[in-house]
C-alpha atoms as a PDB file:
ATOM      1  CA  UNK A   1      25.612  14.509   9.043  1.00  0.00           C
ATOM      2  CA  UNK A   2      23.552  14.074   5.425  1.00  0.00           C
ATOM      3  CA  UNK A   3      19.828  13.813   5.763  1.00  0.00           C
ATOM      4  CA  UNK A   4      18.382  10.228   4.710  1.00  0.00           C
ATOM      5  CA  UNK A   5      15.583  11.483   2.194  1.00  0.00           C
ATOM      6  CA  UNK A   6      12.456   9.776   3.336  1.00  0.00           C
ATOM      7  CA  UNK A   7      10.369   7.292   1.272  1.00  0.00           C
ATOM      8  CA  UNK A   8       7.430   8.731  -0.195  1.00  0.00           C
ATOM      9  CA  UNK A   9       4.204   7.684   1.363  1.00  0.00           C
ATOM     10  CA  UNK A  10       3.101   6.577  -1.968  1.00  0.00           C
ATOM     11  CA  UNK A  11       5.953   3.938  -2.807  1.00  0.00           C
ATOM     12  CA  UNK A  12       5.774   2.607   0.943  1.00  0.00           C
ATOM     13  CA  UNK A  13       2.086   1.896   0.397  1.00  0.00           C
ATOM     14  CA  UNK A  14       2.603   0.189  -2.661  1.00  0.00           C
ATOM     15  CA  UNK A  15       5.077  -1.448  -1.480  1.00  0.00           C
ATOM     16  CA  UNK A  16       2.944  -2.587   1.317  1.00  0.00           C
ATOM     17  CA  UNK A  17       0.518  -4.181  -0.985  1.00  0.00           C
ATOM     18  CA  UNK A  18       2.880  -6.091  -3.623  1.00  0.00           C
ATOM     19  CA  UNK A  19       4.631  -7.134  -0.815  1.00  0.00           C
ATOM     20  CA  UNK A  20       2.253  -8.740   1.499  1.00  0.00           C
ATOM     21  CA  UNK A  21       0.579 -10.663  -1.173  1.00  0.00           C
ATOM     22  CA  UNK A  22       4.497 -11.752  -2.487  1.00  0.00           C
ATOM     23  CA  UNK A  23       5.364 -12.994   1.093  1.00  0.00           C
ATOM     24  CA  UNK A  24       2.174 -14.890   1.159  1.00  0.00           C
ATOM     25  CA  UNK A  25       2.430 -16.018  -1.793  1.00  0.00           C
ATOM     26  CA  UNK A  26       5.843 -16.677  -1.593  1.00  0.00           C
ATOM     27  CA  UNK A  27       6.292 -18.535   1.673  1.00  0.00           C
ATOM     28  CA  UNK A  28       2.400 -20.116   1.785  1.00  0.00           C
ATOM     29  CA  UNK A  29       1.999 -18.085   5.098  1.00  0.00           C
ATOM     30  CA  UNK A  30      -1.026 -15.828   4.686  1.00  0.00           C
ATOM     31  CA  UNK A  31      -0.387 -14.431   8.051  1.00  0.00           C
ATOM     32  CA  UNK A  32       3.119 -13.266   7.493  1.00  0.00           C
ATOM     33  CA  UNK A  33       1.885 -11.743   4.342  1.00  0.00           C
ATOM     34  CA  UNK A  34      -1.129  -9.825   6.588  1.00  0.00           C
ATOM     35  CA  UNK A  35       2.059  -8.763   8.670  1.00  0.00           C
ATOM     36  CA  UNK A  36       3.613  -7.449   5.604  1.00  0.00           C
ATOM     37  CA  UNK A  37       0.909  -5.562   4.162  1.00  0.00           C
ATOM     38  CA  UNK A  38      -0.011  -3.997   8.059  1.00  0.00           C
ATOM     39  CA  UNK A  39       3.376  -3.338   8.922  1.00  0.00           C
ATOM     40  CA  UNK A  40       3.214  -1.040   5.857  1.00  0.00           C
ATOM     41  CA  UNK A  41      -0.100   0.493   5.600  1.00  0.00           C
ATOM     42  CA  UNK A  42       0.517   1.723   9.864  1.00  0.00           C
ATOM     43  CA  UNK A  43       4.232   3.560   8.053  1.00  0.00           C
ATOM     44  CA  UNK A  44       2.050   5.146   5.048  1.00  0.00           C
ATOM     45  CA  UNK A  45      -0.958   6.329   7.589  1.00  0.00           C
ATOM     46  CA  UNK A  46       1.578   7.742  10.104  1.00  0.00           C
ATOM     47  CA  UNK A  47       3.270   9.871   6.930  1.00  0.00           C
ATOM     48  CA  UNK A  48      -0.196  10.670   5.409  1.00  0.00           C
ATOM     49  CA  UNK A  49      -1.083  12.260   8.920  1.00  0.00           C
ATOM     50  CA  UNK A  50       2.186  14.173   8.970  1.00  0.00           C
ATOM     51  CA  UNK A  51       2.517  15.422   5.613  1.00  0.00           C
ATOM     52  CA  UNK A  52      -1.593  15.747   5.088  1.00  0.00           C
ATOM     53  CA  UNK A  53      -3.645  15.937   8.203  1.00  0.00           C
ATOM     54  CA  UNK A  54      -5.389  13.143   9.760  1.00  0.00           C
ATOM     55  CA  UNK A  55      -8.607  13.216   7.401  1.00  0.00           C
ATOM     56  CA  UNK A  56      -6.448  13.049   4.206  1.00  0.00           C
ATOM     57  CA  UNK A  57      -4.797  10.555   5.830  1.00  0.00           C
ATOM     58  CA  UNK A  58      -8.225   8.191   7.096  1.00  0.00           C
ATOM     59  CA  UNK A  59      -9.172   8.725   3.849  1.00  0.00           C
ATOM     60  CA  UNK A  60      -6.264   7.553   2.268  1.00  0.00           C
ATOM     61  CA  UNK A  61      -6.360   4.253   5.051  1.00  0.00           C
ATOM     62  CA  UNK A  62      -9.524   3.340   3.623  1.00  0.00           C
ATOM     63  CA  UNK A  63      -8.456   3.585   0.422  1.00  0.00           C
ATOM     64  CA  UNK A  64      -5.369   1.165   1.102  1.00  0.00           C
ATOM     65  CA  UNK A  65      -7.587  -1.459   3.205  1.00  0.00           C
ATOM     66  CA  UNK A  66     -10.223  -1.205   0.351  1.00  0.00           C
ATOM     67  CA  UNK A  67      -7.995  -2.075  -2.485  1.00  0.00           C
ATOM     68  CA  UNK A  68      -6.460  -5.074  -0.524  1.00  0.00           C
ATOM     69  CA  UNK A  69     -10.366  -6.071   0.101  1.00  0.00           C
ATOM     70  CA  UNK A  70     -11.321  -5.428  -3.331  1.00  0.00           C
ATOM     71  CA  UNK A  71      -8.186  -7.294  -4.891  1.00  0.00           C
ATOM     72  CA  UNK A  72      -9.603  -9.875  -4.420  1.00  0.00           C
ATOM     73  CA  UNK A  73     -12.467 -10.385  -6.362  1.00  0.00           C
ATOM     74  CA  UNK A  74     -10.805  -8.444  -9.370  1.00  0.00           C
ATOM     75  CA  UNK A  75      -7.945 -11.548  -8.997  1.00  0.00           C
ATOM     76  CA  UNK A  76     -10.583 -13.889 -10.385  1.00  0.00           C
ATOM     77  CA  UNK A  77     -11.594 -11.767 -13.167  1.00  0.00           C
ATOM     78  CA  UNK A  78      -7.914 -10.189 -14.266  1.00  0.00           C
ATOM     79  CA  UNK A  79      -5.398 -12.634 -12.337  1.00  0.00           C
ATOM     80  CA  UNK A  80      -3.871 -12.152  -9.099  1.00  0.00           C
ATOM     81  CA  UNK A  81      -0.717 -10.449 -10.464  1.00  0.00           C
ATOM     82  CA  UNK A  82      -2.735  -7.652 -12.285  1.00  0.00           C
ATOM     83  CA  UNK A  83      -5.355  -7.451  -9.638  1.00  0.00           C
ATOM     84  CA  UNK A  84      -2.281  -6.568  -6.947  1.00  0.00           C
ATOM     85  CA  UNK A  85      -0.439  -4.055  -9.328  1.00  0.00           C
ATOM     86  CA  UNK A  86      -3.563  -2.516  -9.993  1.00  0.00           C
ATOM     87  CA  UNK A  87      -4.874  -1.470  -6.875  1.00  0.00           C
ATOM     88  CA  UNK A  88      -1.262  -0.635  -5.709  1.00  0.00           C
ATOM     89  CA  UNK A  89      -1.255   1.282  -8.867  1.00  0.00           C
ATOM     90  CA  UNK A  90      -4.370   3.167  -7.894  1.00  0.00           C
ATOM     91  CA  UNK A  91      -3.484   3.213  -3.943  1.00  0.00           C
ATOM     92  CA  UNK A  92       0.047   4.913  -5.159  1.00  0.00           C
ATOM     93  CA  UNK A  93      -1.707   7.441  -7.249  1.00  0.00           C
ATOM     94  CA  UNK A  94      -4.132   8.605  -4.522  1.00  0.00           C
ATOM     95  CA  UNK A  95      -1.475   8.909  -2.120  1.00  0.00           C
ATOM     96  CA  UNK A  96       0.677  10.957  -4.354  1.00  0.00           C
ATOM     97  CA  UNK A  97      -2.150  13.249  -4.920  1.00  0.00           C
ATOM     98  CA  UNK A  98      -3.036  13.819  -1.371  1.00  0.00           C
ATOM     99  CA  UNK A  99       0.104  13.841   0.399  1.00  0.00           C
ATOM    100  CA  UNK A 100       3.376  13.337  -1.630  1.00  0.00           C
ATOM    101  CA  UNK A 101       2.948  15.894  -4.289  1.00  0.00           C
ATOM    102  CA  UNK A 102       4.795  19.074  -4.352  1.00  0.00           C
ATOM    103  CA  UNK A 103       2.850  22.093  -3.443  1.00  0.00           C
END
């Protein structure tokens, strides 16, 4: 049987933070956007504590439930498209750093 390669932690917290603001945006239900964006940030923690310990990977939880907090008042400066990429951008980055990149 062929191994499934595994997502890496970084896209899958991106992920989690394009997509829960899309679905909210999309379907003008915050909470099934909150579900979105939770749903995803649980997967990324649970592979930041496997492939990085579990202080990399609190660290790296803050990190993703500060740039969802802190999308939001960079939205009314850049727009809410740019404000989402960008912290996803930076949330990505951070976890590719800690916990995705090669050793």
């Amino acid at each position: 049987m062929a191994k499934v390669p595994s997502i890496p932690s970084a896209v899958v917290a991106a992920s989690g933070l394009v997509g829960g603001y899309g679905v909210a945006r999309w379907t003008k239900k915050r909470q099934l956007g909150g579900a979105v964006l939770a749903v995803a940030g649980a997967a990324a923690a649970q592979q930041w504590r496997r492939q990085a310990g579990g202080k990399a990977a609190g660290v790296l939880t803050v990190a993703y439930v500060a740039a969802f907090a802190g999308s939001h008042p960079l939205a009314r400066k850049v727009g809410a498209w740019p404000a989402v990429l960008g912290v996803a951008g930076a949330v990505a980055l951070a976890s590719w750093a800690v916990a995705d990149r090669p050793a």
